[in-house]
């Protein structure tokens, strides 16, 4: 084997790893909504969790990626440890799909149709179709499909490159002796674990083993322990991802390691006993690519079969190894481990945004009540809510920036943009809640009392603002288009109310029914309430724009105002409802 063969081996390995990464990312984007649906059906049912883990891993072609995703879910509180155990078991079976795809390279026949099954026959065609989709179409889904085909083609070309580079090793006695050493099961397990830990992918590690097996120098007796070790080595990715996570996330990573270590110990013991007592003839035979795929699948299925009934034992084991303490951990609102799966990261962003909206809306409604009924505890909670929304705006904004730097699908990109716009509006609503609180405190400190007429007017406009808060919240939390459309006419009525109520208060000042100090506070209250309605309009406007894939803020609202019959009808009904306060002062 010359230095040039070594270069070809390295190049083939690089293409293999790059193709696997490329294909996995494109598959995840293409199947993002399906992944959310699969994970949304997760229950404590063992079989459901197992199938979910198997399905997701088969889609994204990486048990490491699935396990890292699961660690992120557990860390974020989206998944319980028991659910995670079932998914991790399924992921170990799902990862065997890659080995079966690679085993097609070992097909030998002169039959035309069987030859077509060989990757060397159909890979160039897939690459051609992939590059056409990727370069000559504008639709994001078709581009992702092209990227999947290109990734798979790159992976297969890398596999062929590795096989060609090591083909000369079959005649080197030292290479054959190396794999004779691996017939010691313990050495084989260690070798498989180390190789997989280095490249952080059991699928890639199995692919390398298949490439070496193509030389005919790898026996089943050497291959099986290496495959067992590969399952242990793949745990390194989840262990690294759990660094800095909460205890349950660390436990999920430890479950992955425990599952594979226990399964390997059990079946390595069985393998060693069979090898010594029975000495099957097959162990001395050269392993084929298909044979390695079969061994990989059978081993993972057997591990799952013995460990699935012991899920409760695994949970107790990791809870004992990582015990709880008296310090209550703060659960991270967002977990960077989910960035590897943009659709799921975006789903989590939506959940955190809804929490931010809850906090902001409650703070505003509480502050409105303080004008008439001041309460020091509520005042403190409003200020805490404002601090919390500031924090959530910071982490959501930073997280979304990182997320948008990834390759997102068209709908995911639109949703991320929508969230980035909306977080600022909810942060400002919380700020206005504090402003209204300060007005309430000023009224209390200066012992200022509004007139009965002003109190009635305040109750009316604050009620309208509460209504628009609820409409915009329904729009964002439930993607309610009807609520989103109703927001804009109500915002216009709130603006008209603000102007008319300000005029009415000036009239009361002229009649000396109210003091000048009360007038200043009244003006501040009206301004804050009117601006809250503007932010609600922004929120609903973003929902409407995203629904039609438009990034031009309020484009749909402008169309409604100018051409929408429903808008005009809704506006007239609202004006009738508030007609007493919209009438000119005589």
PDB file of C-alpha atoms in Angstrom, residues 137-247:
ATOM      1  CA  UNK A 137     -34.771  24.912  -8.959  1.00  0.00           C
ATOM      2  CA  UNK A 138     -35.745  27.702  -6.588  1.00  0.00           C
ATOM      3  CA  UNK A 139     -38.170  25.835  -4.335  1.00  0.00           C
ATOM      4  CA  UNK A 140     -36.486  25.023  -1.025  1.00  0.00           C
ATOM      5  CA  UNK A 141     -38.010  21.526  -0.765  1.00  0.00           C
ATOM      6  CA  UNK A 142     -36.663  20.549  -4.183  1.00  0.00           C
ATOM      7  CA  UNK A 143     -33.266  21.992  -3.259  1.00  0.00           C
ATOM      8  CA  UNK A 144     -33.278  19.875  -0.095  1.00  0.00           C
ATOM      9  CA  UNK A 145     -34.209  16.812  -2.160  1.00  0.00           C
ATOM     10  CA  UNK A 146     -31.250  17.585  -4.421  1.00  0.00           C
ATOM     11  CA  UNK A 147     -29.018  17.957  -1.367  1.00  0.00           C
ATOM     12  CA  UNK A 148     -30.158  14.540  -0.067  1.00  0.00           C
ATOM     13  CA  UNK A 149     -29.269  12.895  -3.370  1.00  0.00           C
ATOM     14  CA  UNK A 150     -25.924  14.715  -3.558  1.00  0.00           C
ATOM     15  CA  UNK A 151     -25.129  13.786   0.047  1.00  0.00           C
ATOM     16  CA  UNK A 152     -25.918  10.121  -0.579  1.00  0.00           C
ATOM     17  CA  UNK A 153     -23.865  10.145  -3.782  1.00  0.00           C
ATOM     18  CA  UNK A 154     -20.924  11.763  -2.002  1.00  0.00           C
ATOM     19  CA  UNK A 155     -21.199   9.170   0.769  1.00  0.00           C
ATOM     20  CA  UNK A 156     -21.167   6.292  -1.715  1.00  0.00           C
ATOM     21  CA  UNK A 157     -18.281   7.746  -3.733  1.00  0.00           C
ATOM     22  CA  UNK A 158     -16.361   8.079  -0.462  1.00  0.00           C
ATOM     23  CA  UNK A 159     -17.144   4.466   0.387  1.00  0.00           C
ATOM     24  CA  UNK A 160     -15.885   3.317  -3.031  1.00  0.00           C
ATOM     25  CA  UNK A 161     -12.771   5.466  -2.603  1.00  0.00           C
ATOM     26  CA  UNK A 162     -12.001   3.821   0.740  1.00  0.00           C
ATOM     27  CA  UNK A 163     -12.609   0.343  -0.670  1.00  0.00           C
ATOM     28  CA  UNK A 164     -10.321   0.985  -3.647  1.00  0.00           C
ATOM     29  CA  UNK A 165      -7.610   2.500  -1.409  1.00  0.00           C
ATOM     30  CA  UNK A 166      -7.475  -0.534   0.896  1.00  0.00           C
ATOM     31  CA  UNK A 167      -7.918  -3.176  -1.802  1.00  0.00           C
ATOM     32  CA  UNK A 168      -4.151  -3.714  -1.936  1.00  0.00           C
ATOM     33  CA  UNK A 169      -4.065  -4.634   1.753  1.00  0.00           C
ATOM     34  CA  UNK A 170      -5.502  -8.071   1.079  1.00  0.00           C
ATOM     35  CA  UNK A 171      -2.058  -9.261  -0.025  1.00  0.00           C
ATOM     36  CA  UNK A 172      -0.134  -7.808   2.935  1.00  0.00           C
ATOM     37  CA  UNK A 173       0.466 -10.403   5.697  1.00  0.00           C
ATOM     38  CA  UNK A 174       0.825  -7.722   8.411  1.00  0.00           C
ATOM     39  CA  UNK A 175      -2.683  -6.437   7.697  1.00  0.00           C
ATOM     40  CA  UNK A 176      -4.116  -9.917   7.933  1.00  0.00           C
ATOM     41  CA  UNK A 177      -2.241 -10.496  11.197  1.00  0.00           C
ATOM     42  CA  UNK A 178      -3.712  -7.252  12.558  1.00  0.00           C
ATOM     43  CA  UNK A 179      -7.226  -8.618  12.227  1.00  0.00           C
ATOM     44  CA  UNK A 180      -6.141 -11.961  13.641  1.00  0.00           C
ATOM     45  CA  UNK A 181      -5.310  -9.976  16.805  1.00  0.00           C
ATOM     46  CA  UNK A 182      -8.848  -8.577  16.768  1.00  0.00           C
ATOM     47  CA  UNK A 183     -10.226 -12.082  17.015  1.00  0.00           C
ATOM     48  CA  UNK A 184      -9.548 -11.544  20.719  1.00  0.00           C
ATOM     49  CA  UNK A 185     -13.047 -10.254  21.558  1.00  0.00           C
ATOM     50  CA  UNK A 186     -11.904  -7.745  24.201  1.00  0.00           C
ATOM     51  CA  UNK A 187      -9.361  -6.167  21.808  1.00  0.00           C
ATOM     52  CA  UNK A 188     -12.028  -6.025  19.095  1.00  0.00           C
ATOM     53  CA  UNK A 189     -14.482  -4.218  21.382  1.00  0.00           C
ATOM     54  CA  UNK A 190     -11.811  -1.708  22.435  1.00  0.00           C
ATOM     55  CA  UNK A 191     -10.771  -1.087  18.807  1.00  0.00           C
ATOM     56  CA  UNK A 192     -14.363  -0.543  17.687  1.00  0.00           C
ATOM     57  CA  UNK A 193     -15.111   1.768  20.631  1.00  0.00           C
ATOM     58  CA  UNK A 194     -11.995   3.901  20.076  1.00  0.00           C
ATOM     59  CA  UNK A 195     -12.507   4.287  16.317  1.00  0.00           C
ATOM     60  CA  UNK A 196     -16.165   5.256  16.746  1.00  0.00           C
ATOM     61  CA  UNK A 197     -15.397   7.658  19.620  1.00  0.00           C
ATOM     62  CA  UNK A 198     -12.849   9.438  17.418  1.00  0.00           C
ATOM     63  CA  UNK A 199     -15.133   9.947  14.405  1.00  0.00           C
ATOM     64  CA  UNK A 200     -18.315  10.203  16.576  1.00  0.00           C
ATOM     65  CA  UNK A 201     -20.494   8.116  14.280  1.00  0.00           C
ATOM     66  CA  UNK A 202     -21.255   4.408  14.515  1.00  0.00           C
ATOM     67  CA  UNK A 203     -22.676   4.483  10.968  1.00  0.00           C
ATOM     68  CA  UNK A 204     -19.386   5.865   9.630  1.00  0.00           C
ATOM     69  CA  UNK A 205     -17.415   3.380  11.730  1.00  0.00           C
ATOM     70  CA  UNK A 206     -19.439   0.475  10.331  1.00  0.00           C
ATOM     71  CA  UNK A 207     -18.862   1.903   6.846  1.00  0.00           C
ATOM     72  CA  UNK A 208     -15.099   1.860   7.417  1.00  0.00           C
ATOM     73  CA  UNK A 209     -15.318  -1.731   8.663  1.00  0.00           C
ATOM     74  CA  UNK A 210     -17.276  -2.672   5.528  1.00  0.00           C
ATOM     75  CA  UNK A 211     -14.616  -1.019   3.364  1.00  0.00           C
ATOM     76  CA  UNK A 212     -11.907  -3.056   5.116  1.00  0.00           C
ATOM     77  CA  UNK A 213     -14.039  -6.179   4.807  1.00  0.00           C
ATOM     78  CA  UNK A 214     -14.068  -5.724   1.030  1.00  0.00           C
ATOM     79  CA  UNK A 215     -10.386  -6.847   1.084  1.00  0.00           C
ATOM     80  CA  UNK A 216     -11.460 -10.259   2.368  1.00  0.00           C
ATOM     81  CA  UNK A 217      -9.091 -10.014   5.353  1.00  0.00           C
ATOM     82  CA  UNK A 218     -11.759  -9.369   8.010  1.00  0.00           C
ATOM     83  CA  UNK A 219     -13.341 -12.491   9.458  1.00  0.00           C
ATOM     84  CA  UNK A 220     -16.692 -12.622  11.237  1.00  0.00           C
ATOM     85  CA  UNK A 221     -14.806 -13.554  14.404  1.00  0.00           C
ATOM     86  CA  UNK A 222     -12.995 -10.191  14.247  1.00  0.00           C
ATOM     87  CA  UNK A 223     -15.898  -8.118  12.893  1.00  0.00           C
ATOM     88  CA  UNK A 224     -18.521  -9.006  15.517  1.00  0.00           C
ATOM     89  CA  UNK A 225     -16.559  -7.741  18.583  1.00  0.00           C
ATOM     90  CA  UNK A 226     -15.628  -4.558  16.650  1.00  0.00           C
ATOM     91  CA  UNK A 227     -19.335  -3.975  15.907  1.00  0.00           C
ATOM     92  CA  UNK A 228     -20.093  -4.415  19.625  1.00  0.00           C
ATOM     93  CA  UNK A 229     -17.425  -1.855  20.505  1.00  0.00           C
ATOM     94  CA  UNK A 230     -18.782   0.600  17.953  1.00  0.00           C
ATOM     95  CA  UNK A 231     -22.027   0.815  19.911  1.00  0.00           C
ATOM     96  CA  UNK A 232     -20.087   1.899  22.995  1.00  0.00           C
ATOM     97  CA  UNK A 233     -17.958   4.438  21.100  1.00  0.00           C
ATOM     98  CA  UNK A 234     -20.985   6.198  19.611  1.00  0.00           C
ATOM     99  CA  UNK A 235     -22.048   7.232  23.150  1.00  0.00           C
ATOM    100  CA  UNK A 236     -19.257   9.826  23.297  1.00  0.00           C
ATOM    101  CA  UNK A 237     -21.327  12.361  21.340  1.00  0.00           C
ATOM    102  CA  UNK A 238     -24.228  12.255  23.816  1.00  0.00           C
ATOM    103  CA  UNK A 239     -21.828  12.379  26.774  1.00  0.00           C
ATOM    104  CA  UNK A 240     -20.151  15.505  25.367  1.00  0.00           C
ATOM    105  CA  UNK A 241     -23.549  17.100  24.695  1.00  0.00           C
ATOM    106  CA  UNK A 242     -24.604  16.525  28.334  1.00  0.00           C
ATOM    107  CA  UNK A 243     -21.724  18.627  29.708  1.00  0.00           C
ATOM    108  CA  UNK A 244     -23.275  21.645  31.418  1.00  0.00           C
ATOM    109  CA  UNK A 245     -26.796  20.237  31.187  1.00  0.00           C
ATOM    110  CA  UNK A 246     -29.125  19.537  34.093  1.00  0.00           C
ATOM    111  CA  UNK A 247     -29.192  16.243  35.975  1.00  0.00           C
TER     112      UNK A 247
END
